[in-house]
Short mmCIF file of C-alpha atoms (C1' of nucleotides) in Angstrom, two decimals:
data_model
loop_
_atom_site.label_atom_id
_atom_site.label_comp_id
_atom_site.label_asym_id
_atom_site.label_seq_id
_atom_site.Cartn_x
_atom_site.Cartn_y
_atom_site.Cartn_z
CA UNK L 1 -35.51 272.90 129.23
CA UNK L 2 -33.93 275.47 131.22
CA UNK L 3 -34.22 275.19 135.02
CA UNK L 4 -32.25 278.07 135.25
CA UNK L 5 -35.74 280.45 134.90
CA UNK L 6 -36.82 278.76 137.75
CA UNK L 7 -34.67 281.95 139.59
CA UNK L 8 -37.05 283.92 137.89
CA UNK L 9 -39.79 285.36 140.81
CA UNK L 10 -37.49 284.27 143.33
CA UNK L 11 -34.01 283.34 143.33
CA UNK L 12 -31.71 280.79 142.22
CA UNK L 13 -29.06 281.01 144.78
CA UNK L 14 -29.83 277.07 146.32
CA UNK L 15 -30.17 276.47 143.06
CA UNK L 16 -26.79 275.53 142.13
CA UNK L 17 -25.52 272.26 143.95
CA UNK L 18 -23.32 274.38 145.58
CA UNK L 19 -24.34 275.20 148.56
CA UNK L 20 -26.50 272.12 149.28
CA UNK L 21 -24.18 269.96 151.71
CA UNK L 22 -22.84 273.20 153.81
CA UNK L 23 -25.87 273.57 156.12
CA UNK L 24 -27.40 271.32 158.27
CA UNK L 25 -31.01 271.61 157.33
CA UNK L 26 -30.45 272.83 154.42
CA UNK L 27 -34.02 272.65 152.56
CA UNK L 28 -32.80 272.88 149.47
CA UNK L 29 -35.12 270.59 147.54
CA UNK L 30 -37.92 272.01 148.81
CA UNK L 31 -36.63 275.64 147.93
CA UNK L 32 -36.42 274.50 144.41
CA UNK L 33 -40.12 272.96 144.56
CA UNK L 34 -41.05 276.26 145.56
CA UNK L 35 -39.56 278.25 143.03
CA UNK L 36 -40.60 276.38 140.22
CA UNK L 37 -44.03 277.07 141.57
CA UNK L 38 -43.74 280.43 141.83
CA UNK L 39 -42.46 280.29 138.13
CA UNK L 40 -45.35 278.25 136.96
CA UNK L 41 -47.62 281.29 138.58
CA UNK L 42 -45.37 283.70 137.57
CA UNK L 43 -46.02 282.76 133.81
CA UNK L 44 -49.82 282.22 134.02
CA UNK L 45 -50.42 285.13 135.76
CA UNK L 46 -48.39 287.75 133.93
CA UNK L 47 -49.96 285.97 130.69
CA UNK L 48 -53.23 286.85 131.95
CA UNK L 49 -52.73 290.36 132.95
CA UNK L 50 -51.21 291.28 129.58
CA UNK L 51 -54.22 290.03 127.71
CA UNK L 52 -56.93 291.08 130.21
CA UNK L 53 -55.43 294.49 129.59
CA UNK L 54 -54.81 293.50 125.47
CA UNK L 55 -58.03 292.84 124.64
CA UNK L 56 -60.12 294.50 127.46
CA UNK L 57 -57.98 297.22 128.85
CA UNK L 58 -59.25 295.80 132.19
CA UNK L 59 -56.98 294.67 135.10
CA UNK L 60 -56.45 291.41 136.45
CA UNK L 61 -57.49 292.61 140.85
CA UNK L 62 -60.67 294.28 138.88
CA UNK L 63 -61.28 290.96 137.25
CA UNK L 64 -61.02 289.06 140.00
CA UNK L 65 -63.38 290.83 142.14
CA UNK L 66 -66.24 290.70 139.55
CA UNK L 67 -65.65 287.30 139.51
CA UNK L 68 -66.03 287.17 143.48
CA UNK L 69 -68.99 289.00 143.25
CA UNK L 70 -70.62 286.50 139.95
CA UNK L 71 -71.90 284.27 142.11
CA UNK L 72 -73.44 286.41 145.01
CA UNK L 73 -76.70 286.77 143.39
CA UNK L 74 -77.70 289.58 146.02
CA UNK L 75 -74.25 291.17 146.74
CA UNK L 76 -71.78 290.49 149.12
CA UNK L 77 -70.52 292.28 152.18
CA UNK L 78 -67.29 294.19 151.34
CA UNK L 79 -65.10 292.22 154.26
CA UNK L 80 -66.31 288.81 152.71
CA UNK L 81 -64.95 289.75 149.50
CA UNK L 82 -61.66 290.76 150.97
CA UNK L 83 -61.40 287.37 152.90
CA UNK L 84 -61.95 285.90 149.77
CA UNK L 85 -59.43 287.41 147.81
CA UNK L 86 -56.95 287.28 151.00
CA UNK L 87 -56.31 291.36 150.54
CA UNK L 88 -56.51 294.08 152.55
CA UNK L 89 -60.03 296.29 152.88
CA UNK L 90 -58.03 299.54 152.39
CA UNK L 91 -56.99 297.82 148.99
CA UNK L 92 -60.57 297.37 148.16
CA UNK L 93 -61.79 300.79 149.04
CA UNK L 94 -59.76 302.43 146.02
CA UNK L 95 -60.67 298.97 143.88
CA UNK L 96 -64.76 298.84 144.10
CA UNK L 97 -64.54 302.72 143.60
CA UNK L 98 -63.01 302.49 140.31
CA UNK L 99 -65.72 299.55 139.24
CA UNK L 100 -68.22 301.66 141.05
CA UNK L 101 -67.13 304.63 138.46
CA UNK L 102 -67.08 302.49 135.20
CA UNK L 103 -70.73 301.35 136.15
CA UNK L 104 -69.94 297.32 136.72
CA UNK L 105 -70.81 297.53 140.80
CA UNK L 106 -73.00 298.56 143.11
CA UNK L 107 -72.65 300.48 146.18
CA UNK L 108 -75.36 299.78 149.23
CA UNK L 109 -74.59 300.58 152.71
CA UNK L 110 -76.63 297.99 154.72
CA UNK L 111 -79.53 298.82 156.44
CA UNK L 112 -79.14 296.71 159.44
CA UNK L 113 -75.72 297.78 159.93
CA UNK L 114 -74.24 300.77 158.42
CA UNK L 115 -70.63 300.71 159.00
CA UNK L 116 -71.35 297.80 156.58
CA UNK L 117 -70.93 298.01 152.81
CA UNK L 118 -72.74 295.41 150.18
CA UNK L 119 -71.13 295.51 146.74
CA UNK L 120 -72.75 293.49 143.76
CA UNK L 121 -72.60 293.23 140.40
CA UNK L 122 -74.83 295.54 138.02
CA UNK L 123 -75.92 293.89 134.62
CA UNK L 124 -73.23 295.78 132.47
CA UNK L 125 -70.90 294.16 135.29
CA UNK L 126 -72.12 291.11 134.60
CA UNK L 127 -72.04 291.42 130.85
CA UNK L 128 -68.55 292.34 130.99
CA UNK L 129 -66.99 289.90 133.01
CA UNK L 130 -69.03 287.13 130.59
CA UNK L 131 -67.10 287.69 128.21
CA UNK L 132 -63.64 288.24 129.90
CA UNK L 133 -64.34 284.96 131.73
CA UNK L 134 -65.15 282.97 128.40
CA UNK L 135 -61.81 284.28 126.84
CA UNK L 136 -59.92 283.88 130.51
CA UNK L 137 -60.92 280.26 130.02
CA UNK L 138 -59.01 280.45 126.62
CA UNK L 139 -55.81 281.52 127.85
CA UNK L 140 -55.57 279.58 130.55
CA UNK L 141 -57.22 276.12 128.42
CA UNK L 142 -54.30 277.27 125.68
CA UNK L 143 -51.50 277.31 128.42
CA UNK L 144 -52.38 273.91 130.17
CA UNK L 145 -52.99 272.20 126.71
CA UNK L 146 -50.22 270.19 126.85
CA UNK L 147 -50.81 269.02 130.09
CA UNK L 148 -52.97 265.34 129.87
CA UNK L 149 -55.75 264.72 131.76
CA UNK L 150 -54.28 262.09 133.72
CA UNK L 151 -51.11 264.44 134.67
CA UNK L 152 -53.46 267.37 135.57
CA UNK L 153 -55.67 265.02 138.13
CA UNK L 154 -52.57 264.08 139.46
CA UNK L 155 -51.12 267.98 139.81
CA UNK L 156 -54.31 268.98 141.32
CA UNK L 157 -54.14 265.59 144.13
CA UNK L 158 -50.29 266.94 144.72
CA UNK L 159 -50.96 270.50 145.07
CA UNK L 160 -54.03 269.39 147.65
CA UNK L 161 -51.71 267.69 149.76
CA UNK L 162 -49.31 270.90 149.68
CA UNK L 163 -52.02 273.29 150.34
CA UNK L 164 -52.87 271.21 153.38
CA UNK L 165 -49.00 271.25 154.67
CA UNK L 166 -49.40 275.03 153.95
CA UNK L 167 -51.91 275.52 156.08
CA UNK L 168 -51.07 273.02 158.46
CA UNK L 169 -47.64 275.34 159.15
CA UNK L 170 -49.35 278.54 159.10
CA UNK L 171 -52.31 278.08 161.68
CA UNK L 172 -50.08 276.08 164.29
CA UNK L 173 -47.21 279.10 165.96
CA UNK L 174 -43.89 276.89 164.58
CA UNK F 1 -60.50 271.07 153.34
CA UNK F 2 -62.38 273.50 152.28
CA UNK F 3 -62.11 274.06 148.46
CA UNK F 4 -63.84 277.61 148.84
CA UNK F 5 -60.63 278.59 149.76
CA UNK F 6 -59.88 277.83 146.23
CA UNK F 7 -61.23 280.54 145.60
CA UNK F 8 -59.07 283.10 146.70
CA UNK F 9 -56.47 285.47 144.61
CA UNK F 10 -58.68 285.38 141.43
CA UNK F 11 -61.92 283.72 141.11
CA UNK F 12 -64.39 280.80 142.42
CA UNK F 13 -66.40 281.40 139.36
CA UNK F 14 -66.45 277.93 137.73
CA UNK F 15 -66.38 276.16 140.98
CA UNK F 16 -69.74 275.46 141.78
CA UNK F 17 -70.62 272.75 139.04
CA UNK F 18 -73.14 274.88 137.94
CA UNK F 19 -71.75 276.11 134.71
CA UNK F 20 -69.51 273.57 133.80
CA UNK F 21 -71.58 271.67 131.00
CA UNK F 22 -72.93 274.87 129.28
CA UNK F 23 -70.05 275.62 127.10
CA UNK F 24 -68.77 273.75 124.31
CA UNK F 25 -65.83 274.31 125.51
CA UNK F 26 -65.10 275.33 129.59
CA UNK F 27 -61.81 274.26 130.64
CA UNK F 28 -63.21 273.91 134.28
CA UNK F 29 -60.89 271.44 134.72
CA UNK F 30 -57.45 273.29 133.69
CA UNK F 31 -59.50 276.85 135.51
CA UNK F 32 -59.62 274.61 139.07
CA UNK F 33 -56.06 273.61 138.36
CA UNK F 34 -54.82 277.17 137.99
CA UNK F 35 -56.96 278.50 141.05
CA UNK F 36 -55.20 275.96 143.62
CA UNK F 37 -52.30 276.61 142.11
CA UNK F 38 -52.61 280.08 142.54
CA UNK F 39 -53.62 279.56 146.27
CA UNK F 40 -50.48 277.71 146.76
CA UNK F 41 -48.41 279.70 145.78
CA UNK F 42 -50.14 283.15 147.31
CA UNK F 43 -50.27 281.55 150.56
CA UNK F 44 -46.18 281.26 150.49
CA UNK F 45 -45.35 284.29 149.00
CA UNK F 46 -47.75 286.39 151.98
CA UNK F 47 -46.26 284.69 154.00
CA UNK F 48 -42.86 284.83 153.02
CA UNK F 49 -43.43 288.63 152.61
CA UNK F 50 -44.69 288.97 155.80
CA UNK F 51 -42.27 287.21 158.08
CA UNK F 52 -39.60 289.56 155.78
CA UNK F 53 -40.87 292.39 157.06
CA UNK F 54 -41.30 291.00 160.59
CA UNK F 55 -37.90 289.85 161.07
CA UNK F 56 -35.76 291.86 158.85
CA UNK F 57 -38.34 295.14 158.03
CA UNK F 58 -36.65 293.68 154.14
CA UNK F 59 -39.16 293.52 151.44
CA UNK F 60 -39.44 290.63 149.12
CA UNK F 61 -38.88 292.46 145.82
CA UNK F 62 -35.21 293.48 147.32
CA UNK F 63 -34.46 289.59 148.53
CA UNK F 64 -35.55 288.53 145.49
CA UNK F 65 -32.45 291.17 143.79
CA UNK F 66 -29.95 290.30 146.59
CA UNK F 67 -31.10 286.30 145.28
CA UNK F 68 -29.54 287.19 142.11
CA UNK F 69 -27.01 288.86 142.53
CA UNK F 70 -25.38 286.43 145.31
CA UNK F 71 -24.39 283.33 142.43
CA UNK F 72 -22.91 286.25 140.30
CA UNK F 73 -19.93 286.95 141.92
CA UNK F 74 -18.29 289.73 139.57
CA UNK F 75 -21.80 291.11 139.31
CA UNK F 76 -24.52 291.68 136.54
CA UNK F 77 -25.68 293.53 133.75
CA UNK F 78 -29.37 295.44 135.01
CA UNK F 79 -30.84 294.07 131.71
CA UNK F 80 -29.66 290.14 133.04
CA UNK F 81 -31.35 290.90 136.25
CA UNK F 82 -34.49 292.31 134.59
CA UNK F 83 -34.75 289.03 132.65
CA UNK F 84 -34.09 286.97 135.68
CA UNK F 85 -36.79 288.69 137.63
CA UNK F 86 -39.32 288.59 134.98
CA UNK F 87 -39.96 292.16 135.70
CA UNK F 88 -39.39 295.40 134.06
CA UNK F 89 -36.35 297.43 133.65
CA UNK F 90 -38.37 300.59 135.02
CA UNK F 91 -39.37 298.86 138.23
CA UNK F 92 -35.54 298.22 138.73
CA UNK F 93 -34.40 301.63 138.71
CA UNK F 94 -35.65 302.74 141.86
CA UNK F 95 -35.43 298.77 143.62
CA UNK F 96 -31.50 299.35 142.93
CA UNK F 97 -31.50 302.75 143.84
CA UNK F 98 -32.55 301.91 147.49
CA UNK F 99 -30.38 299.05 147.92
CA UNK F 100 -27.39 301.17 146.91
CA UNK F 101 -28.45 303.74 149.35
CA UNK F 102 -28.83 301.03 152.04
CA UNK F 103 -25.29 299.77 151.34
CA UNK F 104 -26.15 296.44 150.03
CA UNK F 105 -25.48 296.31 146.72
CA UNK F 106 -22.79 298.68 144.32
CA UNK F 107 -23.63 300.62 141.01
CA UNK F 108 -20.76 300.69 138.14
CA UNK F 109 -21.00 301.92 134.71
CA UNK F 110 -19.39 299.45 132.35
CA UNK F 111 -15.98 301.04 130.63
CA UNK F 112 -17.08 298.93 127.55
CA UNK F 113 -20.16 300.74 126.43
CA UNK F 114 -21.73 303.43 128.98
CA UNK F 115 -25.11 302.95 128.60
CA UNK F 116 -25.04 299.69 130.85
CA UNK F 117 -24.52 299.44 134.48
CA UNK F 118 -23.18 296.32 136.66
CA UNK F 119 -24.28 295.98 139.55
CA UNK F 120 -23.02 293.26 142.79
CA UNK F 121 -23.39 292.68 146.53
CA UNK F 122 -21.46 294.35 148.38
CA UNK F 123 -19.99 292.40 151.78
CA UNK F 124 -22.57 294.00 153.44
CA UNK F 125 -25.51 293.10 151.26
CA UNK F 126 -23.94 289.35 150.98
CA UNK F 127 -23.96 288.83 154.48
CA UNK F 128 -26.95 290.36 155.11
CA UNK F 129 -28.42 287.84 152.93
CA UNK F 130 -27.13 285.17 153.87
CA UNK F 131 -28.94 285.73 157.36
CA UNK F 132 -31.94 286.28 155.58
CA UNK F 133 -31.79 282.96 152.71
CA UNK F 134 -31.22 280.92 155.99
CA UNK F 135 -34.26 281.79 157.95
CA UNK F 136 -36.36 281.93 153.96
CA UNK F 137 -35.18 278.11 153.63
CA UNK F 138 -36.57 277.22 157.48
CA UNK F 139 -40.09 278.93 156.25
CA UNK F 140 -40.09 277.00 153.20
CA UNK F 141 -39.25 274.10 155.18
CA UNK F 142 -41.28 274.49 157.75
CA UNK F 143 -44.94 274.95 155.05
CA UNK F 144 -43.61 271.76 152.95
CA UNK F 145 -42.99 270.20 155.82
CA UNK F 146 -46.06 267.79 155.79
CA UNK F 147 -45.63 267.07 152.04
CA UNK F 148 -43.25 263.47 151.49
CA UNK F 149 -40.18 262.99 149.82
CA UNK F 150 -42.32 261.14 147.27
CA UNK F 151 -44.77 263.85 147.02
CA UNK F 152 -42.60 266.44 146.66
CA UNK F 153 -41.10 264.68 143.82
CA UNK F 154 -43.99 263.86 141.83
CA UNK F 155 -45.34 267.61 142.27
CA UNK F 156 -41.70 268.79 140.92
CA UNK F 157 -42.07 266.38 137.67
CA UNK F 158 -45.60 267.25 137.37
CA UNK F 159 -44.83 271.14 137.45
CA UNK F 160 -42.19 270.58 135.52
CA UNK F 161 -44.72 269.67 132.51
CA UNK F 162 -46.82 272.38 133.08
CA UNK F 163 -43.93 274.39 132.50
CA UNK F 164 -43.43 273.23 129.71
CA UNK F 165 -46.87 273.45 128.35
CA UNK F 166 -47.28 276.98 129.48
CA UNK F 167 -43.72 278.22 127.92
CA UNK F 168 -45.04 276.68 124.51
CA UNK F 169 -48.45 277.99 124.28
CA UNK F 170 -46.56 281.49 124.89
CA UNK F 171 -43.88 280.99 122.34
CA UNK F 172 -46.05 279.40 119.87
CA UNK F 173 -48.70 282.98 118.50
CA UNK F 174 -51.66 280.77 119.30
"C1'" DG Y 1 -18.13 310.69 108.58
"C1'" DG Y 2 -23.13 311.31 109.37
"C1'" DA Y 3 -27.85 309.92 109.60
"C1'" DC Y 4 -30.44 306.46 111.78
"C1'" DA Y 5 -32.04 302.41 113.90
"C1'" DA Y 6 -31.27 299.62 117.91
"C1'" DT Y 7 -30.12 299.07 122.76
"C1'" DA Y 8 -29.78 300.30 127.97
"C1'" DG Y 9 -31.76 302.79 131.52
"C1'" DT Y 10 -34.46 306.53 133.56
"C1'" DT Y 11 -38.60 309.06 134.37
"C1'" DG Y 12 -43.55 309.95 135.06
"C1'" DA Y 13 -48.26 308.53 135.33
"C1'" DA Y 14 -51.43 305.26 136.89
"C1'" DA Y 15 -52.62 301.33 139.42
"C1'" DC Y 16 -52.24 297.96 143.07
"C1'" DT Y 17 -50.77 296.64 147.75
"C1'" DT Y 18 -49.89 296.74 152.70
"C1'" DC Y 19 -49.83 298.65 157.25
"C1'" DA Y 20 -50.96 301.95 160.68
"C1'" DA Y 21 -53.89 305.41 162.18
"C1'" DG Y 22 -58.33 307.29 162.31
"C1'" DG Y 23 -63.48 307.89 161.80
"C1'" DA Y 24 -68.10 305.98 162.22
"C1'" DT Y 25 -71.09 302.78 164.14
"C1'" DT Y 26 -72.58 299.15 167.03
"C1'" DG Y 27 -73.14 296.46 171.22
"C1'" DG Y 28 -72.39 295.77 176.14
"C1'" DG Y 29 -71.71 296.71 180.81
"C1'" DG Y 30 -72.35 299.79 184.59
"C1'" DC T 1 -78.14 306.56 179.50
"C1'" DC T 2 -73.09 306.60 178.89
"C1'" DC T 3 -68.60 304.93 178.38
"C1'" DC T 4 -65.81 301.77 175.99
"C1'" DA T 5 -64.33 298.06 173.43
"C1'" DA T 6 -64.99 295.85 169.10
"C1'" DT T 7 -66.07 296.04 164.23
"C1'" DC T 8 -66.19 297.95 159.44
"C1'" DC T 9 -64.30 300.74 156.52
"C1'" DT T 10 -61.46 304.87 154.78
"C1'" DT T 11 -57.31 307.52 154.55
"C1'" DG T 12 -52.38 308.37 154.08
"C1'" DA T 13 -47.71 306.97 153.53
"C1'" DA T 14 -44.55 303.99 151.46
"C1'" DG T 15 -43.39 300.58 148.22
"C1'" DT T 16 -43.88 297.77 144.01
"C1'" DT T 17 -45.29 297.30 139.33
"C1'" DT T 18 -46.20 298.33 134.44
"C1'" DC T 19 -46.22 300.97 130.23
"C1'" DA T 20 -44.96 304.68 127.36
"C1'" DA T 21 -42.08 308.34 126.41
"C1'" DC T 22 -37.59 309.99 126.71
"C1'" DT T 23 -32.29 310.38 127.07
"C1'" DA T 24 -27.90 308.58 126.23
"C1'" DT T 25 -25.03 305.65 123.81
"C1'" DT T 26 -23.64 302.38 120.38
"C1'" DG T 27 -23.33 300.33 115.90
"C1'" DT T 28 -24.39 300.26 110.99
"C1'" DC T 29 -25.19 301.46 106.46
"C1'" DC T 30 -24.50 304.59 102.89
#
DNA sequence: GGACAATAGTTGAAACTTCAAGGATTGGGG
DNA sequence: CCCCAATCCTTGAAGTTTCAACTATTGTCC
């Protein structure tokens, strides 16, 4: 309908036709691609927050690392997780604390190694994000309903090739 | 590459095909769409936010304003730019508050009704944008780079749909 | 005209985020 | 053994973000 929230997150100011022809490279259709990503993320995500807190007055970077740690049976060493969730370890520090607190995680300095941390769910933990996961699944089935399988398969084949470009840019200097 | 990656910003935990044919219902599908998705686009925006900082010590919060503001010539209502942004009026207070101080943008109460404030770039702002919305579009460029004409295309058309799927599963109550 | 709801922004508390600096620990030469 | 670089994590400062409560202003209904 409207492709003028596609400024929302970002910008519109390409977005116009205006200012397409001036420059030389101007990159103006993939600016657009971008920003209508960033709304389609945008919308999901803020979705998700809202309800995680709704329903479960739990927060969607305290969400995410239980899920990180779901499927590390014995734990997982606290600079794998941040790789994993591509933030910072002084980010984490405050974050496990909190889950730490509220009884979900485990604390175990390593025995081999103790500058080294290993974090892991405890059963409450895993309890809890059960059933936050089940009803994440909801939302996010709910907002991609619409969406047939045939157009999804394709989206996902698309947005491989563009994560690969991504990459491609960021590991090589320019 | 490597789909683990897939992983990152929220959660891997419906990767593995372990739990997939449990539930009656487990959207793996839509939740592996939605995670690459999500890579994609936090893979930009770091990026984006980091090479800000690098090359301008700008954050992306206040690019994204000066974005805004730079098609609305005679300037904007705080409440049009709150909508715009998708983010709250609260956060804008003190985003506005340092771009006045830095000279970039200009803070008027309406003469029509005194609770609302305008507020444009000022020459200052606009060109300093302008130096900064060139070098975004070379970044953007330069990470879609690999990703065809055709590609590009179908991704837009294909996000477009999602769009539209997600804005009616949050219009329609459930 | 005056109470009163609605609207526009601000403020404060809490949380998340990054970067830079610092502390603790480890591992490797000399 | 001791220095020293590298590694893992924490801390502190600054910024962004939201929500909820509040102020100021406007508009409406009696």
């Amino acid at each position: 309908m409207d492709d003028n929230k596609d400024t929302a997150g970002t910008a519109e100011w390409v977005d116009g036709e205006t200012k397409v022809e001036e420059a030389p490279h101007d990159h103006g259709d993939e600016i657009r691609l971008w920003l209508r990503l960033l709304t389609c993320t945008t919308l999901v995500e803020s979705e998700i927050r809202r309800r995680l807190r709704e329903e479960f007055d739990f927060t969607l970077p305290r969400f995410d690392l239980l899920a990180q740690l779901e499927r590390a049976e014995d734990g997982m060493v606290l600079g794998e997780v941040s790789k994993r969730m591509m933030v910072s370890a002084g980010n984490l520090t405050a974050l496990v604390e909190r889950l730490v607190e509220s009884g979900y995680v485990s604390r175990t300095v390593s025995p081999k190694d103790r500058r080294v941390q290993i974090i892991a769910l405890t059963q409450a933990g895993r309890g809890a994000f059960r059933t936050m996961a089940d009803r994440h699944g909801e939302w996010i089935g709910d907002m991609f309903k619409q969406l047939s399988a045939r157009d999804g398969a394709a989206l996902m084949k698309e947005l491989g090739k563009l994560k690969g470009s991504i990459r491609t840019s960021l590991t090589s200097p320019q």
